[in-house]
Amino acid sequence: MTVRASLDDGQTWPASRVLWVGPSAYSDLAVLADGQIACLYEAGSATPYETIVFGSFPLTSLSAPEATEVTMESLLRELTDYGAIARWPQPEFTCRQASSYDRGTVAPDKPGWFANNDQNQFIRTEQTQGRPERVMMDADGPGCIVRFWLTTDQNKKGTLRVYLDGAAQPALEFPAYDLLSGDLKVGPPLIQPHPGYQPDGNGGNTLYLPIPYGKHCKVTWEEGGKSARYYQINYRTYSPGTVVQTITRAALEAARPAIVRVNNALAAPLDNAPGQTITNAIELAAGSEQSLALPPGPAAVCRLELHVPADPLASLEHALRSLILKMDCDGETTVWCPASDFFGSGVGLNAVQSWYRTVRTNGTMVCRWVMPYQQTARVTLVNLAEQPVRVSIRATVTPWQWDDRSMHFHAVWHHEAGLKTPPYRDWNFVKLAGRGVYVGDTLALFNPIATWYGEGDEKIWVDGESFPSHLGTGTEDYYSFSYAPMPVHQTPFCGEPRIDQPMTQGHNTVTRTRNLDGIPFRRSLQFDLELISWKPTTLTYAATTYWYAFPGASANVQPQPREAALPVPTLAEAIAAATPPRKPGAIECETMTVRARSGDFFVGEQDLEPFGGERWSSGRQLLGKTTAVGDSVEIEWPAPDAAPRQLVLYATQAPDYGTLRFSVNGHAVPAVLNGFADSVQPAPAFVLGVFKPRDGKFTLRAEVLGADPAAKGAKYFFGLDCVILEKP
Ligand SMILES: [Ca+2]
Ligand SMILES: [Ca+2]
Ligand SMILES: [Ca+2]
C-alpha cells in the first residue's frame, strides 16, 4: 500500500510513502483533526484480506524528494551502476528515438508500413548562417541523448552539429558523418566503431556517451555530397522541473577521468560480486526439474552463473535449448527461458563478452543483472530433453532495500518456426502490460538459405501510442552494427555472438541490452520487428526479451516447453534442404575431375543461388575464369559401362562468358557454344554427339574460341552445369 502525492494536479507523482509492503487492497484516505493523514486499508501477508489496518503519518513525510541534478558525471555513474536500473527511474523520464526511417511509413493500415528507404530522411531542412542544415532530432529538454547510432557509405563529407538550449553556435561538431572524428574524442566502447568500419569506406559507429541538455536539443546534418546516411538517436526526456546540467566543453573535460573509468569498466566488467553465494551441482534426469530456494528477502541476486559441461552430451545445442531457467520471485514467475538464449548466446555455446552477460565456450554462462525480491525467490532448472544433463548453478545474493521503486527482473522467450516471408510482417517479440523498464533482447534465428535473412525495423509502442516512438532503420542498425552481414563481434551492450555462414545461412544470434537507453513504460510496451527477407524463405525466430517491472506486470508470451524441446536444426540440414534438385540422370560438371588446363586461371565449383539456383542441376556449376582465346580445360568422369552414349551438355550463358568449342575423348565436336547472354541463365541443351568411352571414362575438353561482340567484362569465362548420357 503506497500513498503518492502530486504537486501539479496529477501530472506527475514525485512523492510517495510505503505503508504496507505485502498484499493490500481497498483503502480510504482522510485528514485527522491534528492534521495527520490517515489511511484505513485491507492488508495481509498471503492475501490482501487478512486484516484491516489503520495508519497515520504527517503530511511532511510526503514532501517531494530533494531534486537531484542530472549531470554528465551522474549519468556516467548510472551507466555503470548495475543496481540503478532495477529501480524505477528517479527523476522520471521517457525514452524515444529519432531516426532516418522511411517517412512513407505512416500507419499500419496505410501503404508504406514496411517502406524501406530508411536513409536520408530528416525532420526538415533549415538555413543556418547561410548553410542548409537537415534536422535529425529536435526535442525539448530537460533531456539527454543516450545512444546515437549512424552509418554511411564511403562518402564521409559534411558536418554534423549538436545545438543545445537554443544556442546559435553548436555545442558539438562532427565532421564526415562520423562520431569518431569530432569534438568528443572519446574512445571505445563509449564511442564504438562498427565491425568493418573504415574511415574512407562503408560503415559507422555508435555513441553511448550521454549528452545531457537542460532546455533543448537539436541535431543537424549539413550534407557534403550525395550519399546514403542512416541514423538513430535515442534520447531521454525528464519530467518538467528536473535540473539537467547541459554538457559544455568544460564539463566534458572535467568528466574525462570518469569517462576513462567507464570505458575501462565497460570493456572488462568485474566477474565477481560480493554477497552470499548459493551453489548446487546436480544431474537433472530427462524431463525433471530441481529448485534452489534463495535466502529470504528483501535481497537481490546480483550474479547468476550456470555451468553445463559439454561432455558427454550428444548435442550441446539441444541440451542448452531444452534446459530451462525459471525464476519465481515473490510469488510470480519472472523468468522462463532456455539457458543459452537467456545468456545472449542463442543456440549453443557462443562466446559472449558484454556488460551484463559473459558466456565462455567451456560451458560457463554468467549474468550480472540485479534481480531484487521482497520476500522469496527460487531458481528452478527444468530439463525438457530426453537425456540427462549435468549442471551447476551459482547465485550470489546481496541485501537490497526494497522500496516502492524496486522492480523484479523478467525474461521471456518467444519462439516461432515456419515464418514465411514474404508477405512482409511485424513479428512480435513481446507485449507487456504493467509498469516497468524494457532493457533488451536476444534474437536467435535460423535461416535455411544462403541469402541474408533480411532487414527489419524495430517498432516499439509505449503506453498505447498511435505511432511507435521507436521506429528504426534495420535489424543490424538496431543491434548497433551496420552493412550486414558482418563477422561475429562483441561490444558491451550489443553483439553478434553467432553467424554460421558469411551470408547468414544457418544459425545467427544478435543481442542488445539497454541501461541508459532503457525504455520506461507506465502501462504497456509492445516490441515488433519487421520481417523482410531479401529472398523468399521460411525462417525460425526465437526472441528473448529482458525487462524490469513492478509486481503484477504480465507478458503476452507464455512458456513454450514444446518448442524448447524441439530438435535444433543444423547448418548441414539447411544446406541439404536448400540445395536444388539434380536433373534426372545428371552427372554434375562441378563434381568431375579437372584433368588438365592450359594456363593459370580459376576452375572450380560455383553456387548459383544468387542467380536463381534451382534453374541449374544441384544449383551449382563448374566455373572457369579463363582469360584468353585458346585457354582450355579437360574434365573427366567414369562411364557407366562400355556402351556408346549420346552426350548432352547443359551449360550456362552470361554477359561475360565466351564462345566455346569442345572435343570428347579427342574427337572434335563440330558445333560451337555461344556462352553470351544478357543475363546469367541456363543455356539450351547442347548435343555433343555419340561417343564410346575410352579407358572406362569420358573426357570433355572445352576451349575458348572467342567472344560474342556484345560480351562485357571478362568476356572469356565459361560455366558448365551437367552432362546427361542418353542411349544413342
Ligand atoms: Ca522502414
Ligand atoms: Ca529498413
Ligand atoms: Ca550442376
CSV table of N, CA and C and ligand atoms in Angstrom, one decimal, residues 588-590 616-621 720-722, ligand 3:
chain,number,residue,atom,x,y,z
A,588,GLU,N,27.2,-34.2,-62.6
A,588,GLU,CA,27.4,-32.8,-62.3
A,588,GLU,C,28.8,-32.4,-62.7
A,589,CYS,N,29.0,-31.4,-63.6
A,589,CYS,CA,30.3,-31.0,-64.1
A,589,CYS,C,31.1,-30.5,-62.9
A,590,GLU,N,30.5,-29.9,-61.9
A,590,GLU,CA,31.2,-29.3,-60.8
A,590,GLU,C,31.8,-30.4,-59.9
A,616,TRP,N,19.4,-24.6,-62.2
A,616,TRP,CA,20.5,-25.4,-62.6
A,616,TRP,C,20.5,-26.8,-61.8
A,617,SER,N,21.1,-27.8,-62.4
A,617,SER,CA,21.1,-29.1,-61.7
A,617,SER,C,22.0,-28.9,-60.4
A,618,SER,N,21.4,-29.3,-59.3
A,618,SER,CA,22.1,-29.1,-58.0
A,618,SER,C,22.4,-27.6,-57.6
A,619,GLY,N,21.9,-26.7,-58.5
A,619,GLY,CA,22.1,-25.3,-58.2
A,619,GLY,C,23.6,-24.9,-58.3
A,620,ARG,N,24.4,-25.7,-58.9
A,620,ARG,CA,25.9,-25.4,-58.9
A,620,ARG,C,26.4,-25.8,-60.2
A,621,GLN,N,27.6,-25.2,-60.6
A,621,GLN,CA,28.2,-25.5,-61.8
A,621,GLN,C,29.7,-25.4,-61.7
A,720,LEU,N,29.8,-24.7,-66.8
A,720,LEU,CA,29.3,-26.0,-67.2
A,720,LEU,C,28.5,-26.6,-66.1
A,721,ASP,N,27.2,-26.9,-66.3
A,721,ASP,CA,26.4,-27.4,-65.2
A,721,ASP,C,26.4,-28.9,-65.1
A,722,CYS,N,26.0,-29.6,-66.2
A,722,CYS,CA,26.0,-31.1,-66.0
A,722,CYS,C,26.0,-31.7,-67.4
B,3,CA,CA,25.4,-28.7,-61.7
